[in-house]
Short mmCIF file of C-alpha atoms in Angstrom, two decimals:
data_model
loop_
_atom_site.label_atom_id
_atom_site.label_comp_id
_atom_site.label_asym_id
_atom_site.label_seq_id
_atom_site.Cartn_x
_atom_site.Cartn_y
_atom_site.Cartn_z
CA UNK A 165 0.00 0.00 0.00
CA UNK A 166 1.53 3.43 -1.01
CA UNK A 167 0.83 5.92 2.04
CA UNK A 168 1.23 9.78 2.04
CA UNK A 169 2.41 10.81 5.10
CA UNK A 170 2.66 14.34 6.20
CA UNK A 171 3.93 15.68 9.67
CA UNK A 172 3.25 19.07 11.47
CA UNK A 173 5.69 20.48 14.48
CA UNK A 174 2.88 20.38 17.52
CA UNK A 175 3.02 23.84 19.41
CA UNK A 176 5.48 24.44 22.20
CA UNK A 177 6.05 26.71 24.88
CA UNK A 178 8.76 29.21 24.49
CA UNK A 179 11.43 29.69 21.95
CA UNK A 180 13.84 27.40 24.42
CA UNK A 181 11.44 24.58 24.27
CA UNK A 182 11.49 24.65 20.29
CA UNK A 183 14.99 24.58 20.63
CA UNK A 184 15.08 21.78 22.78
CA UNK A 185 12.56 19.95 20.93
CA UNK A 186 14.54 20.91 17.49
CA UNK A 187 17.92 18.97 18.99
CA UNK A 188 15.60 16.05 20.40
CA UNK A 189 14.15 15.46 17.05
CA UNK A 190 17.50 15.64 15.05
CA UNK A 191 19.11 14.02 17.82
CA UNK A 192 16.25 10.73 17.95
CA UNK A 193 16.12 11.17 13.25
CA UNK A 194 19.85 11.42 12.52
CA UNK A 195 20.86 7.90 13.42
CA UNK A 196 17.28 6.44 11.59
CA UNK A 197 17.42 3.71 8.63
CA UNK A 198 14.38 2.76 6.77
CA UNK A 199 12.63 -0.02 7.27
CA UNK A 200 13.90 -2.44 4.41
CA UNK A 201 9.73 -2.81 3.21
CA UNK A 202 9.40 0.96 3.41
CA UNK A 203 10.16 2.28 -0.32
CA UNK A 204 10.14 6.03 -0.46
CA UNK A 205 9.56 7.47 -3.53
CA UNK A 206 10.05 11.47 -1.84
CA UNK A 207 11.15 12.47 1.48
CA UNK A 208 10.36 16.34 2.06
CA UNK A 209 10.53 19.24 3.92
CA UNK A 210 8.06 22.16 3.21
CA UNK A 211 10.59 25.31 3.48
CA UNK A 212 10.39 27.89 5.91
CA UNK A 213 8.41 25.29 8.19
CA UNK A 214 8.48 22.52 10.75
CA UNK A 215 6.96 19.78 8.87
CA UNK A 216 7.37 17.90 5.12
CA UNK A 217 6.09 15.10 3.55
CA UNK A 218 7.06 11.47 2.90
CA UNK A 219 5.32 8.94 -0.38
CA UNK A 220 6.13 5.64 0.08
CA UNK A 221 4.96 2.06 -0.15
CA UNK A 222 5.16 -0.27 2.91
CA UNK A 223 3.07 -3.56 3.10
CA UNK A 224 3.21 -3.46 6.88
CA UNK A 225 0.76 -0.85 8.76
CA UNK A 226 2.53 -1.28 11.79
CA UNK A 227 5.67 -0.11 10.40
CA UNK A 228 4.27 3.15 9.27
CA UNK A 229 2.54 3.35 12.73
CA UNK A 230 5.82 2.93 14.18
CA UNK A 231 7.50 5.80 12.08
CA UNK A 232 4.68 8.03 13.02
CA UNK A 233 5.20 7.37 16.65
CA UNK A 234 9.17 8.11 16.58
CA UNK A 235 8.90 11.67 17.29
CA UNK A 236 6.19 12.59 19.41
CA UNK A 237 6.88 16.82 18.86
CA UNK A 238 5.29 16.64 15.20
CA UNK A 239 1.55 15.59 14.81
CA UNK A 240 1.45 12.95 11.61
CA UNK A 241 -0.97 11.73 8.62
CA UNK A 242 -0.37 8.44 7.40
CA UNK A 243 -3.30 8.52 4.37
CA UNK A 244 -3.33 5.37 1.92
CA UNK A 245 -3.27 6.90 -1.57
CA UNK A 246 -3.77 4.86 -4.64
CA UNK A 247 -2.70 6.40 -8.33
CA UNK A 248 -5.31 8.60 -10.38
CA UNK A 249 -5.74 6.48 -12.85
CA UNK A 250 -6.91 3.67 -10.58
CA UNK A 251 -8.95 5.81 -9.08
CA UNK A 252 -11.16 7.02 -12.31
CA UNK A 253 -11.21 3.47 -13.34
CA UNK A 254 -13.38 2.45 -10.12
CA UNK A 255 -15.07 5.60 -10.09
CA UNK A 256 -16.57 4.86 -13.79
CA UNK A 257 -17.20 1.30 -12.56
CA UNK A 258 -19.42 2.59 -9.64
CA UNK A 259 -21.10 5.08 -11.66
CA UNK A 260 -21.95 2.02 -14.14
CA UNK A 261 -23.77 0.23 -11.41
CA UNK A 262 -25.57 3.35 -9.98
CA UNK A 263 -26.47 3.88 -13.97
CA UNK A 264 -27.07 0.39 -14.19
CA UNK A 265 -29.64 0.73 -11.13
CA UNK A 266 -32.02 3.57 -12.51
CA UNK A 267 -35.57 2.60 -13.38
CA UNK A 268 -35.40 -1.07 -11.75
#
């Protein structure tokens, strides 16, 4: 399952506490190695902020539940994503059988 996951820094206290959280999070990411099952396709980080985003494909939920709980000072969304064209070819399936439904 490819997942988009985006992350958010959560709000802190005073500009010492981001500070402190800042080292804590480079401190607990710097030494961090992929999963081997976690293929990232783009790692990012939005500029000017505290947050980025990550595609990847992972056939282990737990895994991606694990990365989301590694640093607990950003706030993360781990949303399943499939590609567009997928996507429109179910879409015109369902709207076949509503079609298909009309006047029964």
């Amino acid at each position: 399952m490819k997942y988009m996951i985006s992350w958010n820094e959560r709000p802190q206290g005073s500009p010492g506490d981001y500070e402190n959280a800042q080292k804590r999070i480079l401190e607990v990411f710097s030494p961090w190695k992929p999963p081997a099952n976690f293929k990232i396709e783009s790692f990012v980080i939005r500029v000017g902020d505290w947050g980025g985003y990550m595609l990847m494909e992972c056939d282990d939920p737990l895994e991606v539940h694990k990365f989301c709980s590694m640093l607990p000072a950003f706030t993360f969304e781990a949303r399943p994503v499939v590609p567009v064209a997928d996507a429109i070819r179910v879409e015109l399936e369902a709207m076949a059988y509503r079609d298909g439904l009309k006047g029964k």
